Amino acid sequence: MENKQAIKILTDIIALDTTNDHESQIADYLTDLFKDYPVKIDRVTYAPGRDNLVITLGESGPMLGFSGHEDVVDAGDLANWQTPPFTPTIKAGKLYGRGASDMKSGLAAMVVSMLDLLNSGKKLPGRLRLLASVGEEIGEFGAAQLVKAGYADELAGLVIGEPSNFNIRVTHKGIIDYYVTSKGIGVHASTPELGRNAIMPLVKFAQEAQTLMASHTEKDPVLGGLTHVISQIQGGNQINSVPDQAWLSGNIRTTPLYPNQQIMTELEQIISELNAQGAQLAIRYSYPEVPLPSQADTKLAKLAQRVVRKSLGRGGELVAGTGATDASEYIQASNNFPIIILGPAAGVSDHQPNEFIAIDDYLAGCKLYQDLAWQFWQENLKV
């Protein structure tokens, strides 16, 4: 494919505002790109206007998966953008726009590589499946839906196109986002003995949770330690009233040494003990994601390292990440296959105004994914 056409595919999908919603616009666009090719196209609806897309090419042989999410984060204050976030703009060899780095460039490069494979005229020795998911930025629920529907069951390996600067991310932390609500009895502040202050049990919870999480001092040799942040707290209605309601939220980044279930059990134990003392607390979680165990020793990670270095002459380091990805869902598939994160963007502008990717890096990614697919098939066909 000519560079101009490859760039157009990326700019076209950046121009689609899929901010935590409306991902079907990308599913529509990609479906149209592949409609005249011998591929299998499945649309998996999560909600109205929110379609995951699965495109499978090849007839037999080992199946490699390409994973990319269709959504982007909110653009924030538009005054901080030098150009409109959904008007892709090329300046000084860089393409600017929301999602240029995270991760429409990775998704587009995978799509270009698949189209090039289809147009190569060669018989493909294996299969390739694109898993384009919804809702990654707010909970990976699209990937969870695809796993539950069985779309990962035949994979022999999976490449997630999140920004990695052409290094191979082989592990990352998990996430627990939690919310604790507190109920009290509201009365006039001049007679507090007649009410129950909803804020005070939350203060106790925050102190005990922070102390307990800080006691988990053992560090993963690659990912480092568990982290915990009380990120929001709010309660009450006015200054001269005892608050009858309050809530707080927290964010925990977990490692394999302290699994999600252990940490959630510990939080719930604090809740139980405070409620036994008279509090009325409840906890809920927002799409907790488990850590990705190290993939450094897998054949896929080592193969990707060789291909990156041979194709590009740079990158290829095996690295860790702190942010979760759709890998947290795909590792829960029934089939135990290796997963790596490998993308063309550097990731330095993710979730920020004036997000960008270097055009040369994007085009290099288009070629890299194609090279990786060929090498993956050859390696997995060896007896």
CSV table of C-alpha atoms in Angstrom, one decimal:
chain,number,residue,atom,x,y,z
A,1,MET,CA,0.0,0.0,0.0
A,2,GLU,CA,1.3,3.5,-0.8
A,3,ASN,CA,2.2,5.6,2.2
A,4,LYS,CA,-0.5,8.2,1.2
A,5,GLN,CA,-3.2,5.6,1.5
A,6,ALA,CA,-1.9,4.2,4.7
A,7,ILE,CA,-1.8,7.7,6.3
A,8,LYS,CA,-5.4,8.3,5.0
A,9,ILE,CA,-6.7,5.3,6.9
A,10,LEU,CA,-5.1,6.7,10.1
A,11,THR,CA,-6.4,10.2,9.6
A,12,ASP,CA,-9.9,8.9,8.7
A,13,ILE,CA,-10.3,7.1,12.0
A,14,ILE,CA,-8.7,9.9,14.1
A,15,ALA,CA,-11.4,12.2,12.6
A,16,LEU,CA,-14.1,10.0,14.2
A,17,ASP,CA,-14.9,11.1,17.7
A,18,THR,CA,-15.0,7.9,19.7
A,19,THR,CA,-14.5,9.4,23.1
A,20,ASN,CA,-15.6,6.6,25.5
A,21,ASP,CA,-18.5,6.0,23.1
A,22,HIS,CA,-19.7,5.8,19.5
A,23,GLU,CA,-17.1,3.1,18.5
A,24,SER,CA,-19.4,1.8,15.9
A,25,GLN,CA,-18.2,4.6,13.6
A,26,ILE,CA,-14.8,2.8,13.4
A,27,ALA,CA,-16.5,-0.6,13.0
A,28,ASP,CA,-18.4,0.9,10.1
A,29,TYR,CA,-15.3,2.3,8.5
A,30,LEU,CA,-13.2,-0.8,8.9
A,31,THR,CA,-16.0,-3.0,7.7
A,32,ASP,CA,-16.2,-1.0,4.5
A,33,LEU,CA,-12.4,-1.3,4.0
A,34,PHE,CA,-12.6,-5.1,4.1
A,35,LYS,CA,-16.0,-5.7,2.5
A,36,ASP,CA,-14.6,-6.8,-0.9
A,37,TYR,CA,-11.9,-9.2,0.5
A,38,PRO,CA,-12.2,-12.9,1.4
A,39,VAL,CA,-12.4,-12.3,5.2
A,40,LYS,CA,-14.9,-13.1,7.9
A,41,ILE,CA,-16.3,-10.1,9.6
A,42,ASP,CA,-18.2,-10.3,12.9
A,43,ARG,CA,-19.7,-7.3,14.7
A,44,VAL,CA,-20.3,-7.9,18.4
A,45,THR,CA,-22.6,-5.2,19.9
A,46,TYR,CA,-21.9,-4.1,23.4
A,47,ALA,CA,-24.6,-1.3,23.4
A,48,PRO,CA,-26.3,0.8,20.8
A,49,GLY,CA,-23.5,2.6,18.8
A,50,ARG,CA,-20.8,0.5,20.4
A,51,ASP,CA,-19.7,-2.4,18.3
A,52,ASN,CA,-16.6,-4.5,18.7
A,53,LEU,CA,-15.3,-5.7,15.4
A,54,VAL,CA,-13.6,-9.0,14.6
A,55,ILE,CA,-12.0,-9.6,11.2
A,56,THR,CA,-10.4,-12.9,10.4
A,57,LEU,CA,-8.3,-13.7,7.3
A,58,GLY,CA,-6.7,-16.9,6.2
A,59,GLU,CA,-8.3,-20.4,5.9
A,60,SER,CA,-6.2,-22.6,8.2
A,61,GLY,CA,-3.0,-22.8,10.2
A,62,PRO,CA,-1.9,-21.1,13.4
A,63,MET,CA,-3.9,-18.0,14.3
A,64,LEU,CA,-2.2,-14.8,15.4
A,65,GLY,CA,-4.3,-12.1,17.0
A,66,PHE,CA,-4.0,-8.3,16.6
A,67,SER,CA,-5.7,-6.3,19.2
A,68,GLY,CA,-6.6,-2.6,19.2
A,69,HIS,CA,-9.3,-0.5,21.0
A,70,GLU,CA,-11.6,1.9,19.1
A,71,ASP,CA,-12.2,4.4,21.9
A,72,VAL,CA,-10.2,7.4,23.0
A,73,VAL,CA,-10.1,9.5,26.2
A,74,ASP,CA,-11.8,12.9,26.4
A,75,ALA,CA,-9.9,15.7,24.7
A,76,GLY,CA,-10.3,17.9,27.8
A,77,ASP,CA,-10.0,21.7,27.5
A,78,LEU,CA,-9.9,22.5,23.8
A,79,ALA,CA,-8.0,25.7,24.5
A,80,ASN,CA,-5.0,23.6,25.3
A,81,TRP,CA,-4.9,22.1,21.8
A,82,GLN,CA,-3.0,23.8,19.0
A,83,THR,CA,-5.2,22.2,16.5
A,84,PRO,CA,-8.7,20.7,16.9
A,85,PRO,CA,-8.4,17.2,18.4
A,86,PHE,CA,-10.6,15.5,15.8
A,87,THR,CA,-9.1,17.3,12.8
A,88,PRO,CA,-6.0,15.3,12.1
A,89,THR,CA,-3.1,17.7,11.3
A,90,ILE,CA,0.4,16.9,10.0
A,91,LYS,CA,3.1,19.2,11.0
A,92,ALA,CA,6.9,18.7,10.9
A,93,GLY,CA,6.6,15.0,10.3
A,94,LYS,CA,4.1,14.4,13.1
A,95,LEU,CA,0.4,13.6,12.9
A,96,TYR,CA,-1.6,15.4,15.7
A,97,GLY,CA,-5.1,14.4,16.9
A,98,ARG,CA,-6.8,12.6,19.8
A,99,GLY,CA,-5.9,8.9,19.6
A,100,ALA,CA,-2.9,9.5,17.3
A,101,SER,CA,-0.8,7.7,19.9
A,102,ASP,CA,-3.3,5.9,22.1
A,103,MET,CA,-4.0,3.9,20.1
A,104,LYS,CA,-5.5,4.5,16.7
A,105,SER,CA,-2.0,4.5,15.1
A,106,GLY,CA,-1.5,0.9,16.4
A,107,LEU,CA,-5.0,-0.1,15.2
A,108,ALA,CA,-4.6,1.5,11.8
A,109,ALA,CA,-1.1,0.0,11.3
A,110,MET,CA,-2.5,-3.5,12.0
A,111,VAL,CA,-5.3,-2.8,9.5
A,112,VAL,CA,-2.9,-1.7,6.8
A,113,SER,CA,-0.7,-4.8,7.4
A,114,MET,CA,-3.7,-7.0,7.0
A,115,LEU,CA,-4.8,-5.3,3.8
A,116,ASP,CA,-1.2,-5.6,2.4
A,117,LEU,CA,-1.2,-9.3,3.3
A,118,LEU,CA,-4.5,-9.8,1.4
A,119,ASN,CA,-3.2,-7.8,-1.6
A,120,SER,CA,0.2,-9.6,-1.7
A,121,GLY,CA,-1.1,-12.4,-3.9
A,122,LYS,CA,0.5,-15.0,-1.7
A,123,LYS,CA,-1.2,-17.9,-0.1
A,124,LEU,CA,-1.2,-17.2,3.7
A,125,PRO,CA,0.2,-20.2,5.7
A,126,GLY,CA,-1.8,-19.2,8.7
A,127,ARG,CA,-4.7,-17.1,10.0
A,128,LEU,CA,-4.8,-13.6,11.4
A,129,ARG,CA,-7.6,-12.1,13.5
A,130,LEU,CA,-8.2,-8.4,14.3
A,131,LEU,CA,-10.0,-7.8,17.6
A,132,ALA,CA,-11.1,-4.2,17.7
A,133,SER,CA,-12.7,-3.5,21.0
A,134,VAL,CA,-14.9,-0.9,22.7
A,135,GLY,CA,-14.5,0.7,26.1
A,136,GLU,CA,-10.8,0.0,26.8
A,137,GLU,CA,-10.2,3.4,28.3
A,138,ILE,CA,-12.8,3.0,31.0
A,139,GLY,CA,-12.7,-0.7,31.8
A,140,GLU,CA,-11.7,-3.1,29.0
A,141,PHE,CA,-15.3,-4.3,28.8
A,142,GLY,CA,-15.2,-4.8,25.1
A,143,ALA,CA,-12.3,-7.2,25.3
A,144,ALA,CA,-14.1,-9.0,28.2
A,145,GLN,CA,-17.1,-9.4,25.9
A,146,LEU,CA,-15.0,-10.8,23.1
A,147,VAL,CA,-13.3,-13.3,25.5
A,148,LYS,CA,-16.6,-14.5,26.8
A,149,ALA,CA,-17.9,-14.9,23.3
A,150,GLY,CA,-15.0,-17.2,22.4
A,151,TYR,CA,-13.2,-15.0,19.9
A,152,ALA,CA,-9.8,-15.6,21.6
A,153,ASP,CA,-10.2,-19.3,21.9
A,154,GLU,CA,-8.3,-20.2,18.7
A,155,LEU,CA,-5.4,-17.7,19.2
A,156,ALA,CA,-1.9,-19.0,19.3
A,157,GLY,CA,-0.6,-15.6,20.3
A,158,LEU,CA,-1.8,-12.0,20.6
A,159,VAL,CA,-0.2,-8.6,19.8
A,160,ILE,CA,-1.8,-5.5,21.4
A,161,GLY,CA,-0.9,-2.3,19.5
A,162,GLU,CA,-0.7,0.0,22.5
A,163,PRO,CA,2.2,2.6,22.4
A,164,SER,CA,5.5,0.9,23.2
A,165,ASN,CA,8.0,2.9,21.1
A,166,PHE,CA,8.7,-0.5,19.3
A,167,ASN,CA,9.8,-2.1,22.5
A,168,ILE,CA,8.0,-5.2,23.6
A,169,ARG,CA,6.0,-4.7,26.8
A,170,VAL,CA,5.8,-8.2,28.4
A,171,THR,CA,4.1,-7.4,31.7
A,172,HIS,CA,2.1,-4.7,33.4
A,173,LYS,CA,0.3,-3.9,36.7
A,174,GLY,CA,-3.4,-4.5,37.3
A,175,ILE,CA,-5.9,-2.0,38.4
A,176,ILE,CA,-8.5,-1.8,41.2
A,177,ASP,CA,-10.7,1.3,41.1
A,178,TYR,CA,-13.0,1.3,44.1
A,179,TYR,CA,-15.8,3.5,45.5
A,180,VAL,CA,-16.9,3.5,49.2
A,181,THR,CA,-20.2,5.1,50.2
A,182,SER,CA,-21.2,6.1,53.7
A,183,LYS,CA,-24.7,6.7,55.1
A,184,GLY,CA,-25.3,8.9,58.1
A,185,ILE,CA,-28.1,10.8,59.7
A,186,GLY,CA,-28.3,14.5,58.9
A,187,VAL,CA,-29.2,17.0,61.6
A,188,HIS,CA,-28.4,20.6,62.4
A,189,ALA,CA,-24.7,21.1,63.2
A,190,SER,CA,-25.6,22.6,66.6
A,191,THR,CA,-27.0,19.2,67.8
A,192,PRO,CA,-24.6,16.7,66.3
A,193,GLU,CA,-25.4,14.2,69.0
A,194,LEU,CA,-28.8,13.6,67.3
A,195,GLY,CA,-27.2,12.6,64.0
A,196,ARG,CA,-24.5,10.4,62.6
A,197,ASN,CA,-21.7,12.0,60.6
A,198,ALA,CA,-21.2,10.1,57.3
A,199,ILE,CA,-17.8,11.5,56.7
A,200,MET,CA,-16.0,10.2,59.8
A,201,PRO,CA,-16.3,6.4,59.0
A,202,LEU,CA,-14.8,7.3,55.6
A,203,VAL,CA,-11.9,9.0,57.3
A,204,LYS,CA,-11.3,5.9,59.3
A,205,PHE,CA,-11.5,3.7,56.2
A,206,ALA,CA,-9.1,5.9,54.3
A,207,GLN,CA,-6.6,5.7,57.2
A,208,GLU,CA,-6.8,2.0,57.6
A,209,ALA,CA,-6.8,1.2,53.9
A,210,GLN,CA,-3.7,3.4,53.4
A,211,THR,CA,-1.9,1.8,56.3
A,212,LEU,CA,-2.7,-1.7,55.1
A,213,MET,CA,-1.8,-1.1,51.5
A,214,ALA,CA,1.5,0.6,52.6
A,215,SER,CA,2.3,-2.6,54.6
A,216,HIS,CA,2.5,-4.6,51.3
A,217,THR,CA,6.2,-3.7,50.8
A,218,GLU,CA,7.4,-6.7,48.8
A,219,LYS,CA,8.3,-5.6,45.3
A,220,ASP,CA,7.9,-7.4,42.0
A,221,PRO,CA,11.4,-7.5,40.4
A,222,VAL,CA,10.1,-5.9,37.2
A,223,LEU,CA,6.9,-4.0,38.1
A,224,GLY,CA,8.0,-2.7,41.4
A,225,GLY,CA,5.6,-2.3,44.3
A,226,LEU,CA,1.8,-2.0,44.8
A,227,THR,CA,0.5,1.6,44.8
A,228,HIS,CA,-2.6,3.0,46.4
A,229,VAL,CA,-4.1,6.5,46.1
A,230,ILE,CA,-7.2,7.9,47.7
A,231,SER,CA,-8.2,9.9,44.7
A,232,GLN,CA,-11.6,11.5,45.5
A,233,ILE,CA,-13.6,12.3,48.6
A,234,GLN,CA,-16.9,14.2,48.9
A,235,GLY,CA,-19.8,14.5,51.4
A,236,GLY,CA,-22.3,16.7,53.1
A,237,ASN,CA,-24.6,19.5,51.8
A,238,GLN,CA,-23.7,22.6,53.7
A,239,ILE,CA,-21.3,23.8,56.5
A,240,ASN,CA,-23.9,23.9,59.3
A,241,SER,CA,-25.3,20.4,58.9
A,242,VAL,CA,-24.1,17.0,59.9
A,243,PRO,CA,-23.6,15.2,56.6
A,244,ASP,CA,-26.0,12.3,55.9
A,245,GLN,CA,-24.0,10.9,53.0
A,246,ALA,CA,-20.4,10.8,51.7
A,247,TRP,CA,-18.2,8.8,49.4
A,248,LEU,CA,-14.6,8.4,48.4
A,249,SER,CA,-12.7,6.6,45.6
A,250,GLY,CA,-9.4,5.0,45.4
A,251,ASN,CA,-7.0,3.6,42.7
A,252,ILE,CA,-4.7,0.6,43.4
A,253,ARG,CA,-2.1,-0.7,41.0
A,254,THR,CA,-1.5,-4.4,41.7
A,255,THR,CA,1.3,-6.8,40.9
A,256,PRO,CA,1.3,-10.6,40.8
A,257,LEU,CA,2.7,-10.6,44.4
A,258,TYR,CA,-0.5,-9.1,45.6
A,259,PRO,CA,-3.4,-10.4,43.4
A,260,ASN,CA,-6.5,-8.4,42.9
A,261,GLN,CA,-8.7,-10.8,44.8
A,262,GLN,CA,-6.5,-10.6,47.9
A,263,ILE,CA,-6.5,-6.9,47.9
A,264,MET,CA,-10.3,-6.7,47.4
A,265,THR,CA,-10.8,-9.1,50.3
A,266,GLU,CA,-8.7,-6.9,52.5
A,267,LEU,CA,-10.7,-3.8,51.6
A,268,GLU,CA,-13.9,-5.6,52.3
A,269,GLN,CA,-12.6,-6.8,55.7
A,270,ILE,CA,-12.0,-3.2,56.7
A,271,ILE,CA,-15.5,-2.3,55.6
A,272,SER,CA,-16.9,-5.2,57.6
A,273,GLU,CA,-15.0,-4.2,60.8
A,274,LEU,CA,-16.1,-0.6,60.6
A,275,ASN,CA,-19.7,-1.6,60.0
A,276,ALA,CA,-19.6,-3.8,63.1
A,277,GLN,CA,-18.7,-0.6,65.0
A,278,GLY,CA,-21.8,1.3,63.7
A,279,ALA,CA,-20.8,2.6,60.3
A,280,GLN,CA,-22.9,2.1,57.2
A,281,LEU,CA,-20.3,1.6,54.5
A,282,ALA,CA,-20.5,-0.2,51.1
A,283,ILE,CA,-17.8,-0.8,48.5
A,284,ARG,CA,-18.1,-1.3,44.8
A,285,TYR,CA,-15.5,-1.8,42.1
A,286,SER,CA,-15.3,-0.4,38.6
A,287,TYR,CA,-13.9,-2.9,36.1
A,288,PRO,CA,-10.9,-4.3,38.1
A,289,GLU,CA,-8.2,-5.6,35.9
A,290,VAL,CA,-5.6,-8.2,36.9
A,291,PRO,CA,-1.9,-7.9,36.3
A,292,LEU,CA,-0.3,-9.3,33.1
A,293,PRO,CA,2.2,-12.0,34.2
A,294,SER,CA,5.6,-11.8,32.6
A,295,GLN,CA,5.6,-13.0,29.0
A,296,ALA,CA,9.4,-12.4,28.7
A,297,ASP,CA,10.2,-16.1,28.2
A,298,THR,CA,7.5,-16.8,25.6
A,299,LYS,CA,8.3,-17.7,22.0
A,300,LEU,CA,6.2,-14.7,20.9
A,301,ALA,CA,8.1,-12.1,22.9
A,302,LYS,CA,11.4,-13.5,21.7
A,303,LEU,CA,10.2,-13.7,18.1
A,304,ALA,CA,8.9,-10.1,18.2
A,305,GLN,CA,12.3,-9.0,19.6
A,306,ARG,CA,14.1,-10.5,16.6
A,307,VAL,CA,11.6,-9.1,14.1
A,308,VAL,CA,11.7,-5.6,15.5
A,309,ARG,CA,15.5,-5.5,15.4
A,310,LYS,CA,15.8,-7.0,12.0
A,311,SER,CA,13.0,-4.9,10.4
A,312,LEU,CA,13.7,-1.6,12.1
A,313,GLY,CA,17.2,-1.8,13.5
A,314,ARG,CA,16.0,-0.3,16.8
A,315,GLY,CA,13.8,-1.0,19.8
A,316,GLY,CA,13.1,-4.5,20.7
A,317,GLU,CA,13.7,-4.2,24.4
A,318,LEU,CA,11.6,-6.3,26.8
A,319,VAL,CA,10.0,-3.8,29.1
A,320,ALA,CA,7.3,-3.5,31.8
A,321,GLY,CA,4.3,-1.1,32.0
A,322,THR,CA,2.3,0.4,34.9
A,323,GLY,CA,-0.9,1.0,33.0
A,324,ALA,CA,-3.3,-1.9,32.3
A,325,THR,CA,-4.4,-2.9,28.8
A,326,ASP,CA,-6.9,-5.3,27.2
A,327,ALA,CA,-4.3,-8.0,28.0
A,328,SER,CA,-5.9,-8.2,31.5
A,329,GLU,CA,-9.0,-9.6,29.8
A,330,TYR,CA,-7.4,-11.7,27.1
A,331,ILE,CA,-5.3,-13.7,29.6
A,332,GLN,CA,-8.5,-15.0,31.1
A,333,ALA,CA,-9.4,-16.7,27.8
A,334,SER,CA,-9.9,-20.5,27.9
A,335,ASN,CA,-6.8,-21.0,25.7
A,336,ASN,CA,-3.4,-20.2,27.3
A,337,PHE,CA,-1.6,-18.1,24.7
A,338,PRO,CA,1.2,-15.6,24.9
A,339,ILE,CA,0.4,-11.9,24.8
A,340,ILE,CA,2.7,-8.9,24.1
A,341,ILE,CA,2.2,-5.2,23.8
A,342,LEU,CA,3.9,-3.8,20.7
A,343,GLY,CA,3.0,-0.5,19.1
A,344,PRO,CA,4.5,2.2,16.9
A,345,ALA,CA,3.8,5.3,19.0
A,346,ALA,CA,6.2,6.5,21.7
A,347,GLY,CA,3.5,7.1,24.2
A,348,VAL,CA,4.8,10.4,25.5
A,349,SER,CA,1.7,12.3,24.6
A,350,ASP,CA,-1.0,9.8,25.6
A,351,HIS,CA,-4.1,11.3,27.3
A,352,GLN,CA,-2.6,14.8,26.8
A,353,PRO,CA,-3.5,17.8,24.6
A,354,ASN,CA,-1.7,17.8,21.2
A,355,GLU,CA,-1.4,14.0,21.1
A,356,PHE,CA,0.8,12.9,18.2
A,357,ILE,CA,2.7,10.1,16.4
A,358,ALA,CA,5.7,10.5,14.1
A,359,ILE,CA,4.5,9.6,10.6
A,360,ASP,CA,7.7,7.6,10.0
A,361,ASP,CA,7.0,5.5,13.1
A,362,TYR,CA,3.4,4.8,12.0
A,363,LEU,CA,4.6,3.7,8.5
A,364,ALA,CA,7.3,1.5,10.1
A,365,GLY,CA,4.6,-0.1,12.2
A,366,CYS,CA,2.5,-1.0,9.2
A,367,LYS,CA,5.4,-3.0,7.8
A,368,LEU,CA,6.5,-4.4,11.1
A,369,TYR,CA,3.1,-6.0,11.8
A,370,GLN,CA,3.1,-7.7,8.4
A,371,ASP,CA,6.7,-9.0,8.9
A,372,LEU,CA,5.7,-10.3,12.4
A,373,ALA,CA,2.7,-12.2,11.0
A,374,TRP,CA,4.8,-14.0,8.4
A,375,GLN,CA,7.5,-14.9,10.9
A,376,PHE,CA,4.9,-16.0,13.5
A,377,TRP,CA,3.3,-18.4,10.9
A,378,GLN,CA,6.7,-19.8,9.9
A,379,GLU,CA,7.8,-20.4,13.5
A,380,ASN,CA,4.5,-22.0,14.5
A,381,LEU,CA,4.4,-24.3,11.5
A,382,LYS,CA,7.8,-25.8,12.3
A,383,VAL,CA,7.6,-29.3,13.6
